[in-house]
Amino acid sequence: MSVVKINVLAVPAEQRETLERRFASRAHAVENSDGFEWFELLRPVEGTDSYLVYTRWRDEESFKAWMEGPMKAAHRGGGVEGGGQPRPAASGSTLWSFEVVQQAAPVGE
């Protein structure tokens, strides 16, 4: 079964727009990775200030290969004036890992 990785990002209110803009500018950066199955950026509505970055992978090896290749490259680029790295929009990050043990889809899909 697949594996799910959820990156929990603590994002101050004044950085939310910046975070969303950065994800939008890197849209499709993960979609061609071997073993990639799904991505969602989840904005908090109530009860938390944390964004969730949900990705689903065929297996742990596919996720690790993406982390060591395309993900590192995506986070390396896009500097600010003067060629430096932009300041992170998130003030903290925690990675949760899960194995899919059961799933369901709407009938007919």
Coordinates of N, CA, C and O in Angstrom, one line a residue:
M1 N 0.8 -1.2 0.0 CA 0.0 0.0 0.0 C 0.9 1.3 0.0 O 2.0 1.2 0.4
S2 N 0.3 2.4 -0.3 CA 0.9 3.7 -0.4 C 1.4 4.2 1.0 O 0.9 3.7 2.0
V3 N 2.2 5.2 0.9 CA 2.6 5.9 2.1 C 2.2 7.4 2.0 O 2.1 7.9 0.9
V4 N 1.8 8.0 3.1 CA 1.4 9.4 3.1 C 2.4 10.2 4.0 O 2.7 9.7 5.1
K5 N 2.8 11.3 3.5 CA 3.6 12.2 4.2 C 2.9 13.5 4.4 O 2.4 14.1 3.4
I6 N 2.8 14.0 5.7 CA 2.1 15.2 5.9 C 3.1 16.1 6.6 O 3.6 15.8 7.7
N7 N 3.4 17.2 6.0 CA 4.3 18.2 6.5 C 3.5 19.3 7.2 O 2.7 19.9 6.6
V8 N 3.6 19.4 8.5 CA 2.8 20.3 9.3 C 3.7 21.6 9.5 O 4.7 21.6 10.1
L9 N 3.2 22.7 8.9 CA 3.9 23.9 8.8 C 3.3 25.0 9.7 O 2.1 25.3 9.5
A10 N 4.0 25.5 10.7 CA 3.6 26.6 11.5 C 3.8 27.9 10.7 O 4.9 28.2 10.4
V11 N 2.7 28.5 10.4 CA 2.8 29.7 9.5 C 2.2 30.9 10.2 O 1.0 30.9 10.4
P12 N 3.0 31.9 10.6 CA 2.4 33.1 11.1 C 1.4 33.8 10.2 O 1.5 33.7 8.9
A13 N 0.4 34.4 10.7 CA -0.7 35.0 9.8 C -0.2 35.9 8.7 O -0.6 35.8 7.6
E14 N 0.9 36.7 9.0 CA 1.4 37.6 8.0 C 2.2 36.9 6.9 O 2.6 37.5 5.9
Q15 N 2.5 35.6 7.1 CA 3.2 34.8 6.1 C 2.4 33.9 5.3 O 2.9 33.2 4.3
R16 N 1.1 33.8 5.6 CA 0.2 32.8 4.9 C 0.2 33.1 3.3 O 0.3 32.2 2.6
E17 N 0.0 34.3 3.0 CA -0.1 34.6 1.5 C 1.3 34.3 0.8 O 1.3 33.8 -0.3
T18 N 2.4 34.6 1.5 CA 3.7 34.3 1.0 C 3.8 32.8 0.8 O 4.3 32.3 -0.3
L19 N 3.4 32.0 1.8 CA 3.5 30.5 1.7 C 2.7 30.0 0.5 O 3.2 29.2 -0.3
E20 N 1.5 30.4 0.4 CA 0.6 30.0 -0.7 C 1.1 30.4 -2.1 O 1.1 29.6 -3.0
R21 N 1.7 31.6 -2.1 CA 2.2 32.1 -3.4 C 3.5 31.2 -3.8 O 3.6 30.9 -5.0
R22 N 4.3 30.9 -2.8 CA 5.5 30.1 -3.1 C 5.1 28.7 -3.6 O 5.7 28.1 -4.5
F23 N 4.1 28.1 -3.0 CA 3.6 26.8 -3.4 C 3.0 26.9 -4.8 O 3.3 26.0 -5.7
A24 N 2.3 27.9 -5.1 CA 1.7 28.1 -6.4 C 2.8 28.3 -7.5 O 2.7 27.7 -8.6
S25 N 3.9 28.9 -7.2 CA 4.9 29.2 -8.1 C 5.7 27.9 -8.4 O 6.4 27.8 -9.4
R26 N 5.6 26.9 -7.5 CA 6.3 25.6 -7.7 C 5.3 24.5 -8.1 O 5.6 23.3 -8.0
A27 N 4.1 24.9 -8.5 CA 3.1 24.0 -8.9 C 3.7 23.0 -9.9 O 4.4 23.5 -10.8
H28 N 3.3 21.8 -9.9 CA 3.8 20.8 -10.8 C 5.2 20.3 -10.6 O 5.7 19.5 -11.3
A29 N 5.9 20.8 -9.6 CA 7.3 20.4 -9.3 C 7.4 19.0 -8.9 O 8.4 18.3 -9.1
V30 N 6.3 18.4 -8.3 CA 6.4 17.0 -7.8 C 5.7 16.0 -8.7 O 6.0 14.8 -8.7
E31 N 4.8 16.5 -9.6 CA 3.9 15.6 -10.3 C 4.6 14.6 -11.3 O 4.0 13.6 -11.5
N32 N 5.8 14.9 -11.7 CA 6.5 13.9 -12.6 C 7.5 13.0 -11.9 O 8.2 12.3 -12.5
S33 N 7.4 13.1 -10.6 CA 8.4 12.2 -9.8 C 7.8 10.8 -9.8 O 6.7 10.5 -9.6
D34 N 8.8 9.9 -9.9 CA 8.4 8.5 -9.9 C 7.8 8.1 -8.6 O 8.4 8.4 -7.5
G35 N 6.7 7.4 -8.6 CA 6.0 7.0 -7.4 C 5.1 8.0 -6.7 O 4.4 7.7 -5.8
F36 N 5.0 9.2 -7.3 CA 4.2 10.3 -6.7 C 2.7 9.9 -7.1 O 2.4 9.5 -8.2
E37 N 1.8 10.1 -6.1 CA 0.4 9.8 -6.3 C -0.6 11.0 -6.1 O -1.6 11.1 -6.7
W38 N -0.2 11.9 -5.1 CA -1.2 12.9 -4.8 C -0.5 14.0 -4.0 O 0.4 13.8 -3.3
F39 N -1.0 15.3 -4.2 CA -0.5 16.4 -3.4 C -1.7 17.3 -3.1 O -2.6 17.5 -3.9
E40 N -1.7 17.9 -1.8 CA -2.7 18.9 -1.4 C -2.0 19.8 -0.4 O -1.3 19.4 0.5
L41 N -2.2 21.1 -0.6 CA -1.9 22.1 0.4 C -3.1 22.5 1.1 O -4.1 23.0 0.5
L42 N -3.2 22.2 2.4 CA -4.4 22.5 3.2 C -4.2 23.7 4.1 O -3.3 23.8 4.9
R43 N -5.1 24.7 3.9 CA -5.1 25.9 4.6 C -6.0 25.8 5.9 O -7.1 25.3 5.8
P44 N -5.5 26.2 7.1 CA -6.3 26.0 8.3 C -7.5 27.0 8.3 O -7.4 28.1 7.8
V45 N -8.6 26.5 8.8 CA -9.8 27.2 8.8 C -10.2 27.6 10.3 O -10.5 28.7 10.6
E46 N -10.0 26.6 11.2 CA -10.3 26.8 12.6 C -9.6 25.8 13.4 O -9.3 24.7 13.0
G47 N -9.2 26.2 14.6 CA -8.6 25.2 15.6 C -7.1 25.1 15.5 O -6.5 24.4 16.3
T48 N -6.5 25.6 14.5 CA -5.0 25.6 14.3 C -4.5 26.7 13.4 O -5.3 27.2 12.6
D49 N -3.3 27.0 13.5 CA -2.6 28.0 12.6 C -1.7 27.2 11.6 O -1.0 27.9 10.8
S50 N -1.7 25.9 11.7 CA -0.8 25.1 10.9 C -1.4 24.7 9.5 O -2.5 24.3 9.4
Y51 N -0.6 24.9 8.5 CA -0.9 24.4 7.2 C -0.5 22.9 7.1 O 0.5 22.5 7.8
L52 N -1.2 22.1 6.3 CA -0.7 20.7 6.1 C -0.4 20.6 4.6 O -1.2 21.0 3.8
V53 N 0.8 20.0 4.4 CA 1.2 19.7 3.0 C 1.1 18.1 2.9 O 1.9 17.4 3.5
Y54 N 0.1 17.7 2.2 CA -0.2 16.2 2.1 C 0.3 15.7 0.8 O 0.0 16.2 -0.3
T55 N 1.2 14.7 0.9 CA 1.6 14.0 -0.3 C 1.5 12.5 -0.1 O 1.6 12.0 1.0
R56 N 1.2 11.8 -1.2 CA 1.0 10.4 -1.2 C 1.9 9.8 -2.2 O 2.0 10.3 -3.3
W57 N 2.6 8.7 -1.8 CA 3.6 8.0 -2.6 C 3.4 6.5 -2.7 O 2.8 5.9 -1.8
R58 N 3.9 6.0 -3.8 CA 3.8 4.5 -4.0 C 4.4 3.7 -2.9 O 3.9 2.7 -2.4
D59 N 5.6 4.3 -2.4 CA 6.4 3.6 -1.4 C 7.4 4.6 -0.8 O 7.5 5.7 -1.3
E60 N 8.0 4.2 0.3 CA 8.9 5.0 1.1 C 10.1 5.4 0.2 O 10.6 6.5 0.2
E61 N 10.6 4.5 -0.6 CA 11.7 4.7 -1.5 C 11.4 5.8 -2.5 O 12.3 6.7 -2.8
S62 N 10.2 5.9 -3.1 CA 9.9 7.0 -4.0 C 9.9 8.3 -3.3 O 10.4 9.3 -3.8
F63 N 9.4 8.4 -2.1 CA 9.4 9.6 -1.3 C 10.9 10.1 -1.0 O 11.2 11.2 -1.2
K64 N 11.7 9.1 -0.6 CA 13.1 9.5 -0.3 C 13.8 10.0 -1.5 O 14.6 10.9 -1.5
A65 N 13.6 9.3 -2.7 CA 14.2 9.8 -3.9 C 13.8 11.2 -4.3 O 14.6 12.0 -4.7
W66 N 12.5 11.5 -4.1 CA 12.1 12.9 -4.4 C 12.7 13.9 -3.4 O 13.1 15.0 -3.8
M67 N 12.8 13.5 -2.1 CA 13.4 14.4 -1.1 C 14.9 14.7 -1.5 O 15.3 15.8 -1.3
E68 N 15.6 13.7 -2.0 CA 17.0 13.9 -2.3 C 17.3 14.6 -3.6 O 18.4 15.1 -3.8
G69 N 16.3 14.6 -4.5 CA 16.5 15.2 -5.8 C 15.6 16.4 -6.0 O 16.0 17.5 -5.7
P70 N 14.4 16.2 -6.6 CA 13.6 17.3 -7.0 C 13.2 18.3 -5.8 O 13.2 19.5 -6.0
M71 N 13.0 17.7 -4.7 CA 12.6 18.6 -3.5 C 13.7 19.5 -3.1 O 13.6 20.7 -3.0
K72 N 14.9 19.0 -3.1 CA 16.1 19.8 -2.7 C 16.3 20.9 -3.8 O 16.6 22.1 -3.4
A73 N 16.2 20.5 -5.0 CA 16.3 21.5 -6.1 C 15.3 22.6 -6.0 O 15.6 23.8 -6.2
A74 N 14.0 22.3 -5.8 CA 13.0 23.3 -5.7 C 13.2 24.2 -4.5 O 12.9 25.4 -4.7
H75 N 13.7 23.8 -3.4 CA 14.0 24.6 -2.3 C 15.3 25.4 -2.4 O 15.5 26.4 -1.7
R76 N 16.1 25.1 -3.3 CA 17.4 25.8 -3.5 C 17.2 27.0 -4.4 O 17.9 28.0 -4.2
G77 N 16.3 27.0 -5.3 CA 16.2 28.1 -6.3 C 15.3 29.2 -5.8 O 14.9 29.2 -4.6
G78 N 15.1 30.2 -6.7 CA 14.2 31.2 -6.4 C 14.6 32.2 -5.3 O 13.9 32.6 -4.5
G79 N 15.9 32.7 -5.4 CA 16.4 33.6 -4.5 C 15.8 35.0 -4.5 O 15.0 35.3 -5.4
V80 N 16.1 35.8 -3.6 CA 15.6 37.2 -3.5 C 16.7 38.1 -4.1 O 17.7 37.7 -4.5
E81 N 16.4 39.4 -4.1 CA 17.3 40.4 -4.6 C 18.7 40.2 -3.9 O 18.8 39.9 -2.7
G82 N 19.7 40.2 -4.7 CA 21.1 40.0 -4.2 C 21.5 38.6 -4.3 O 22.6 38.2 -3.9
G83 N 20.6 37.7 -4.8 CA 20.9 36.3 -5.0 C 20.8 35.4 -3.7 O 21.1 34.2 -3.8
G84 N 20.3 35.9 -2.6 CA 20.2 35.1 -1.4 C 18.9 34.3 -1.4 O 18.0 34.5 -2.3
Q85 N 18.8 33.4 -0.4 CA 17.6 32.6 -0.3 C 16.5 33.5 0.4 O 16.7 34.3 1.2
P86 N 15.2 33.3 -0.1 CA 14.1 34.0 0.6 C 13.9 33.5 2.0 O 14.3 32.3 2.3
R87 N 13.5 34.3 2.9 CA 13.2 33.9 4.3 C 12.1 32.9 4.3 O 11.1 33.1 3.6
P88 N 12.2 31.8 5.1 CA 11.1 30.8 5.1 C 9.8 31.5 5.6 O 9.8 32.3 6.5
A89 N 8.7 31.0 5.0 CA 7.4 31.5 5.4 C 6.9 30.8 6.6 O 6.1 31.4 7.4
A90 N 7.3 29.6 6.8 CA 6.9 28.8 8.0 C 7.9 29.1 9.1 O 9.1 29.2 8.9
S91 N 7.4 29.1 10.4 CA 8.3 29.3 11.5 C 8.7 27.9 12.1 O 9.5 27.9 13.0
G92 N 8.1 26.8 11.6 CA 8.4 25.5 12.1 C 7.8 24.5 11.2 O 6.9 24.8 10.4
S93 N 8.3 23.2 11.3 CA 7.9 22.2 10.4 C 8.0 20.8 11.1 O 9.0 20.6 11.8
T94 N 7.0 20.0 11.0 CA 7.0 18.6 11.5 C 6.5 17.7 10.4 O 5.5 18.0 9.8
L95 N 7.2 16.6 10.2 CA 6.8 15.6 9.2 C 6.2 14.4 9.8 O 6.8 13.8 10.7
W96 N 4.9 14.2 9.5 CA 4.2 13.0 9.9 C 4.2 11.9 8.8 O 4.1 12.3 7.6
S97 N 4.4 10.7 9.1 CA 4.4 9.6 8.1 C 3.4 8.5 8.5 O 3.2 8.2 9.6
F98 N 2.7 8.1 7.4 CA 1.6 7.1 7.6 C 1.7 6.0 6.5 O 2.1 6.4 5.4
E99 N 1.2 4.8 6.8 CA 1.0 3.8 5.7 C -0.5 3.8 5.5 O -1.3 3.8 6.5
V100 N -0.9 3.7 4.3 CA -2.3 3.5 4.0 C -2.7 2.0 4.2 O -2.1 1.2 3.6
V101 N -3.6 1.8 5.1 CA -4.0 0.4 5.4 C -5.4 0.2 4.9 O -5.9 -1.0 4.8
Q102 N -6.2 1.2 4.6 CA -7.5 1.1 4.1 C -7.9 2.3 3.3 O -7.5 3.4 3.7
Q103 N -8.6 2.2 2.2 CA -9.0 3.3 1.4 C -10.4 3.1 0.8 O -10.8 1.9 0.6
A104 N -11.0 4.1 0.3 CA -12.3 4.0 -0.4 C -12.3 5.2 -1.4 O -11.7 6.2 -1.2
A105 N -13.1 5.0 -2.4 CA -13.3 6.0 -3.4 C -14.8 6.0 -3.8 O -15.5 5.0 -3.6
P106 N -15.3 7.1 -4.3 CA -16.7 7.1 -4.8 C -16.9 5.9 -5.8 O -16.0 5.6 -6.6
V107 N -18.1 5.4 -5.7 CA -18.5 4.3 -6.6 C -18.4 4.8 -8.1 O -18.8 6.0 -8.4
G108 N -17.8 4.1 -9.0 CA -17.7 4.4 -10.4 C -16.4 5.1 -10.7 O -16.2 5.5 -11.8
E109 N -15.5 5.3 -9.7 CA -14.2 6.0 -10.0 C -13.1 5.0 -9.9 O -13.1 4.1 -9.2

